[in-house]
Coordinates of C-alpha atoms and ligand atoms in Angstrom, one line a residue:
X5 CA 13.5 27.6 4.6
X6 CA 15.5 24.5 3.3
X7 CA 13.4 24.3 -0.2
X8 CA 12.7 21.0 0.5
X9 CA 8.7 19.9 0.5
X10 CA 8.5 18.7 4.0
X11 CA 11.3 20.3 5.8
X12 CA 10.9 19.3 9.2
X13 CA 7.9 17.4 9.4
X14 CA 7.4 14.5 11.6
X15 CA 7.0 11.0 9.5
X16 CA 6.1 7.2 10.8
X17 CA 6.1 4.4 8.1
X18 CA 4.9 1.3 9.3
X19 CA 6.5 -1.8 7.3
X20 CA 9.5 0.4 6.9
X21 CA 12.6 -2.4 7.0
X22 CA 12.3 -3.4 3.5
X23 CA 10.5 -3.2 -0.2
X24 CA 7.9 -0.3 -0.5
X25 CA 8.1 0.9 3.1
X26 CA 11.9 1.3 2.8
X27 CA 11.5 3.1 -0.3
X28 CA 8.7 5.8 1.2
X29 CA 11.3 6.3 4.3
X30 CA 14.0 6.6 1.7
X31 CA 11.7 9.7 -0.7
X32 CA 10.1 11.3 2.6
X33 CA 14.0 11.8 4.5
X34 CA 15.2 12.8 0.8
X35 CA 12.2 15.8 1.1
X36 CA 13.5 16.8 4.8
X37 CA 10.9 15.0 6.6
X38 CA 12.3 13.6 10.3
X39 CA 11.4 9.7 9.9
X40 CA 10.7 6.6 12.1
X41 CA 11.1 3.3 10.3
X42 CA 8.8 0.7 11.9
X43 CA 8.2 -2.8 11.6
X44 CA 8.8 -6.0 13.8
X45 CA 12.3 -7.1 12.6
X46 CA 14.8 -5.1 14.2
X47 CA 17.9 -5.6 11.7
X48 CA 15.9 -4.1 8.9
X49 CA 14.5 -1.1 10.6
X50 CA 18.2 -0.1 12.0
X51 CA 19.7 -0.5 8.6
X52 CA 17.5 1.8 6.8
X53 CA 17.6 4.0 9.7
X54 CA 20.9 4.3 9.6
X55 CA 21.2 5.0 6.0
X56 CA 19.2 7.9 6.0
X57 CA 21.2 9.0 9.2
X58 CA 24.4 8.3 7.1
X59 CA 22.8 10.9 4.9
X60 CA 22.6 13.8 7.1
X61 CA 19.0 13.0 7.8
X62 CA 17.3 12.2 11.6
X63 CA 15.9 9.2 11.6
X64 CA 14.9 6.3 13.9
X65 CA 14.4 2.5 14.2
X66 CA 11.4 2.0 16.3
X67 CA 10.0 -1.7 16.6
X68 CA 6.0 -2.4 16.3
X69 CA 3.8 -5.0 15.4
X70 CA 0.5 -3.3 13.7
X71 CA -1.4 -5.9 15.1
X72 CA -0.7 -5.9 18.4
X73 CA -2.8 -3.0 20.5
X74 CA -0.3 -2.3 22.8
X75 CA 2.8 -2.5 20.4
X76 CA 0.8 0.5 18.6
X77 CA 0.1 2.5 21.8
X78 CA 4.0 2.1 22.9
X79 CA 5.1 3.5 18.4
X80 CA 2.8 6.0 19.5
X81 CA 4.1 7.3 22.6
X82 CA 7.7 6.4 21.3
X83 CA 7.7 8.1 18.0
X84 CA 6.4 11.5 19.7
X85 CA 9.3 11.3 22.2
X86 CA 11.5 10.8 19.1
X87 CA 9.7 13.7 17.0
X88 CA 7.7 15.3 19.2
X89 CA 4.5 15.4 16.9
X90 CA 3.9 13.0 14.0
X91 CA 2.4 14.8 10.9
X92 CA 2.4 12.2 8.5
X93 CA 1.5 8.3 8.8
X94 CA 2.4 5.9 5.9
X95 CA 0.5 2.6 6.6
X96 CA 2.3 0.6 4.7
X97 CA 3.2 -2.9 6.9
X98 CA 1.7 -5.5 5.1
X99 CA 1.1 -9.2 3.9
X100 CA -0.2 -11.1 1.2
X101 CA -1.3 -14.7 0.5
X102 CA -3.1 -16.8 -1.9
X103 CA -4.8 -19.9 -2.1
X104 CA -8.1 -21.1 -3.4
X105 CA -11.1 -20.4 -1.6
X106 CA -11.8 -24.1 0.2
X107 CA -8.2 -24.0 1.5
X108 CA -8.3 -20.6 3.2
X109 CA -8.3 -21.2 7.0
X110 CA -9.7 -18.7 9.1
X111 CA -6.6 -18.2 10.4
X112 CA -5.3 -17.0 7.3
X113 CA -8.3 -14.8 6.8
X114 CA -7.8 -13.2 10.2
X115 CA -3.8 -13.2 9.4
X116 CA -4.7 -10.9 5.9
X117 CA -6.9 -8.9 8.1
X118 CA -5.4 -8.4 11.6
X119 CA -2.3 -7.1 9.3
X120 CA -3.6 -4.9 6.3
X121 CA -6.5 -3.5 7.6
X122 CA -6.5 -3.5 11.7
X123 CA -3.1 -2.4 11.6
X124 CA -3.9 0.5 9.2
X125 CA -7.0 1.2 11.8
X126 CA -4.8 1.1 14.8
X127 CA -2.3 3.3 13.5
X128 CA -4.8 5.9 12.2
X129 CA -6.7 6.0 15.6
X130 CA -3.1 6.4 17.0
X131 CA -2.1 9.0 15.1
X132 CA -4.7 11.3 13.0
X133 CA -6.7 12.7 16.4
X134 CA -3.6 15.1 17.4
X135 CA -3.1 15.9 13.6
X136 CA -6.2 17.5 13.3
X137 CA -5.6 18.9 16.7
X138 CA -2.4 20.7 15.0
X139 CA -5.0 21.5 11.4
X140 CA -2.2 19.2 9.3
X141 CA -1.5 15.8 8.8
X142 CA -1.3 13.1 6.0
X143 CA -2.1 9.7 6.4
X144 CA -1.3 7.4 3.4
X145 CA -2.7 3.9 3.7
X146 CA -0.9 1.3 0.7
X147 CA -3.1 -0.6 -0.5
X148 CA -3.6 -2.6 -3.4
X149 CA -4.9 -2.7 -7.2
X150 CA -6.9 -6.1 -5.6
X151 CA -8.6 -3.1 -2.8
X152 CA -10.2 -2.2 -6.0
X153 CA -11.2 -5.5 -7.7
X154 CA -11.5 -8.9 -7.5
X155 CA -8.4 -11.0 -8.3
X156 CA -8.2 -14.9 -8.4
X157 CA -7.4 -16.7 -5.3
X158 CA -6.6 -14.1 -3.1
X159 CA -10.2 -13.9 -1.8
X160 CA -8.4 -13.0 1.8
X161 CA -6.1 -10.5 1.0
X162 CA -8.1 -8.7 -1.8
X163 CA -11.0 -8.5 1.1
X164 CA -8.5 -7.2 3.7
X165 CA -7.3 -4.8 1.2
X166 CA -11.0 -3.6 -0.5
X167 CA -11.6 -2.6 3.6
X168 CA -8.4 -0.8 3.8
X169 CA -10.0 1.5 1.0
X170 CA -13.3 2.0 2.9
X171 CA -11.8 2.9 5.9
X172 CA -9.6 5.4 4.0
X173 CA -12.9 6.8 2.1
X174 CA -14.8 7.0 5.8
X175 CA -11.9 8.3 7.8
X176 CA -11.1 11.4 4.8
X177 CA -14.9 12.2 5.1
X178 CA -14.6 12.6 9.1
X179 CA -11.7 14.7 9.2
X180 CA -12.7 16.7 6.0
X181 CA -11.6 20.6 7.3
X182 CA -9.1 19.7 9.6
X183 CA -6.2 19.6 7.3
X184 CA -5.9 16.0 7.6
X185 CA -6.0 14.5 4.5
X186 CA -6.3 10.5 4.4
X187 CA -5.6 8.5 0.6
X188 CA -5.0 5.4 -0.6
X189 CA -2.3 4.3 -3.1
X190 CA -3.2 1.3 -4.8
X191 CA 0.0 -0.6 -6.2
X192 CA 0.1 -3.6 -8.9
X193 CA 2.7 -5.8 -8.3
X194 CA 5.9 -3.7 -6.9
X195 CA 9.6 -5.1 -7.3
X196 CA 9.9 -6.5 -3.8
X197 CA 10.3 -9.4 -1.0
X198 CA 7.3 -9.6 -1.3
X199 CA 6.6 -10.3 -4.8
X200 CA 9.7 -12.2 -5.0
X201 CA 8.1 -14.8 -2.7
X202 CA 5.0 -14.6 -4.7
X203 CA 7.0 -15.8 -7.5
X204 CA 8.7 -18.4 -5.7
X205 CA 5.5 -19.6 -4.8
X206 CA 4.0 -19.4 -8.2
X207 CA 7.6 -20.7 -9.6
X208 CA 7.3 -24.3 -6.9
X209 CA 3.5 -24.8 -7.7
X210 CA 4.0 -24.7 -11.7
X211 CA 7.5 -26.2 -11.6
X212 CA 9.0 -23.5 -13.5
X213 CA 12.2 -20.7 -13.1
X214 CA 11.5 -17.5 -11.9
X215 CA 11.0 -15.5 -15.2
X216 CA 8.6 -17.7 -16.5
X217 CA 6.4 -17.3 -13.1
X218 CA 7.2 -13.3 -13.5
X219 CA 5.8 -13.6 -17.2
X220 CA 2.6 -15.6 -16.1
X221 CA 2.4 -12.8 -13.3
X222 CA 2.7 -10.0 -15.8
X223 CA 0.7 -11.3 -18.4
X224 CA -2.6 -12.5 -16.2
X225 CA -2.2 -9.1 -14.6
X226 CA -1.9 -6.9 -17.6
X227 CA 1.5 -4.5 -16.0
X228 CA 4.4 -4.3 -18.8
X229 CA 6.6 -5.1 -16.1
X230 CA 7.0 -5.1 -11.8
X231 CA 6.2 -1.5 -10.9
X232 CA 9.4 -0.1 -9.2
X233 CA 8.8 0.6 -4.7
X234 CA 10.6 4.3 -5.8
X235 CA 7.4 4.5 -8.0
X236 CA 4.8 3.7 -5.8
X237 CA 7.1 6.3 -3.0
X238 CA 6.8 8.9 -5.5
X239 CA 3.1 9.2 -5.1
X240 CA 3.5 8.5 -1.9
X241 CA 5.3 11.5 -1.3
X242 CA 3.4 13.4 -3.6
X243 CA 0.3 12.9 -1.6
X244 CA 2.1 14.4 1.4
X245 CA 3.1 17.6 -0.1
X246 CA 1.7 20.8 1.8
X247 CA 0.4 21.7 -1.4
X248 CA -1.5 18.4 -1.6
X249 CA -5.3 19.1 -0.7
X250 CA -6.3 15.7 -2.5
X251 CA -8.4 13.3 0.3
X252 CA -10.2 10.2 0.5
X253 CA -8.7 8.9 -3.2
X254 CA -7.5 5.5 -3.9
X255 CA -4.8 6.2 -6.6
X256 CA -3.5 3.3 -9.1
X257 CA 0.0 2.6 -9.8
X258 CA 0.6 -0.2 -11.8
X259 CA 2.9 -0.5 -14.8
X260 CA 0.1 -0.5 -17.3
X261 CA -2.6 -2.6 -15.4
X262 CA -6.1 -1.0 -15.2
X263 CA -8.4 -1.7 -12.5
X264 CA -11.9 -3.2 -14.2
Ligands
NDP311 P1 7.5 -6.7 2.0 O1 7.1 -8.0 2.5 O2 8.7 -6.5 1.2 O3 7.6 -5.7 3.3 C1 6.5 -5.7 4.2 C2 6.9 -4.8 5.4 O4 5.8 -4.8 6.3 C3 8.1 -5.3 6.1 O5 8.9 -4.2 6.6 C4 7.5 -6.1 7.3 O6 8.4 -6.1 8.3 C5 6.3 -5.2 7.6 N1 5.3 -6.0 8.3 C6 4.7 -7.1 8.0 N2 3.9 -7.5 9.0 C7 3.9 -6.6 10.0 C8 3.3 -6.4 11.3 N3 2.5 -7.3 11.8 N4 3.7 -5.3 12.0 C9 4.6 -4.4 11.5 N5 5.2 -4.5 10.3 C10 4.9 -5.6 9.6 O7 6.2 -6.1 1.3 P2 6.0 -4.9 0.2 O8 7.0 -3.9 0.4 O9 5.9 -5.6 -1.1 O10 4.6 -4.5 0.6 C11 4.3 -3.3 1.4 C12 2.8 -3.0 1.3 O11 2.5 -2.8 -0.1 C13 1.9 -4.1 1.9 O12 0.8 -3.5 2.5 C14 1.4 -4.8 0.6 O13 0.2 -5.4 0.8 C15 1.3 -3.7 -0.4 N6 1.4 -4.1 -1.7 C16 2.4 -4.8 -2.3 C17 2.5 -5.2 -3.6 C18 3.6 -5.9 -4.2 O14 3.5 -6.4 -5.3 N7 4.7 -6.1 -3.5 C19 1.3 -4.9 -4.5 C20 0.3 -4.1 -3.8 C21 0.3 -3.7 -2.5 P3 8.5 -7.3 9.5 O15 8.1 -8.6 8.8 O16 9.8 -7.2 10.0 O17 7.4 -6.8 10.5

């Protein structure tokens, strides 16, 4: 016994190359789990694999697009060659978007969901049938603090996100007893690409510097300041303890923002 919470185990994070993905890689390989670092850009995924190789750590770089059917079936088949069984799933690839309602496309409403919440689907039906096969596994979908409430023009992504939660709260219920548990973690905004385009968004649109867009962001949102991705791993990781018997929870973690 190494001491270390998942010694051994068998991890996939989806979205893995950069922001919160790279940071639940980084927390699950510091607690001995065996990692693969997924997402479509193949620069990122290498370099964070070969971080946590540079660690001591086993680790691999596997390319996938959540989207995609096939791409998921070929992570699936890849990743078990690489660990021979996945025990825990991170769904964390993601996207986010905002506009007002009239000038959402459909496209852009099939973008939000084809990413948050098919991608989360595929990977789970991927991956949760042999957990409970082998009584353990953990599956933790990232969601979002708009999964749990309405938020001003981000009718798309807040939609996607609210059925990431349902699937997580219907998928924990069917594999209650098999040692599967399935959760949600439910960020605010996180200090990452992705919120740095946000605020260069918000920054063009308004015509103002960054940290005047960060302080609009903050301040409609209610969070003292961006949440931290090594925060929103934390719980990550703490949902994928052995110990952990929590399922079908959506957990907030958000600087000081409540859900209404
Ligand atoms: P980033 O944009 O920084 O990273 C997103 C990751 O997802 C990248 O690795 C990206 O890699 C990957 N990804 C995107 N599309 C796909 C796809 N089709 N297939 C596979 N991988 C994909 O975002 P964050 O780290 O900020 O976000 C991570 C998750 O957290 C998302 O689900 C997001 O919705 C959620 N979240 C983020 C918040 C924030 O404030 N940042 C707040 C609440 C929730 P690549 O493009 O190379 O595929």
């Amino acid at each position: 016994m190494t001491g270390l919470s998942l010694a051994g185990r068998g991890a996939v994070v989806t979205g893995g190359g950069r922001g919160i993905g790279a940071a639940v890689a980084r927390a699950l390989s510091a607690e001995g789990a065996r990692v693969v670092v997924s997402a479509r850009t193949k620069k990122e995924i290498e370099g964070v694999a070969a971080e946590l190789r540079g660690r001591g750590a086993e680790a691999w770089a596997l390319q996938c697009d959540v989207t995609d059917e096939a791409s998921v079936a070929r992570l699936g088949r890849e990743a078990r060659g690489a660990l021979g069984h996945v025990e825990i799933l991170i769904n964390n690839a993601g996207d986010s978007a905002s506009a007002p309602l009239r000038k959402i496309a459909l496209r852009d409403w099939e973008r939000m969901f084809a990413v948050n919440a098919t991608g989360t689907f595929l990977c789970t039906r991927e991956f949760a049938p042999e957990m409970a096969e082998r009584r353990w596994g953990r599956i933790v979908n990232v969601a979002s603090i708009v999964g749990l409430e309405g938020a001003k023009y981000v009718a798309h992504y807040s939609a996607a996100k609210h059925a990431v939660l349902g699937f997580t709260r219907s998928v924990a219920l069917e594999f209650e007893g098999t040692g599967v548990t399935v959760n949600a973690v439910c960020p605010g905004y996180v200090d990452t690409p992705m919120t740095d385009r946000t605020l260069a968004n918000i920054g063009a649109r308004a015509g103002v510097p960054r940290a005047e867009a960060l302080a609009l962001v903050l301040g409609t949102s209610g969070q003292d300041r961006l949440t931290t991705a090594e925060e929103v791993a934390a719980l990550v990781v703490e949902l994928c303890r052995e110990e952990s018997g929590r399922t079908g929870e959506a957990l907030l973690v958000s600087s000081g923002a409540r859900a209404r």
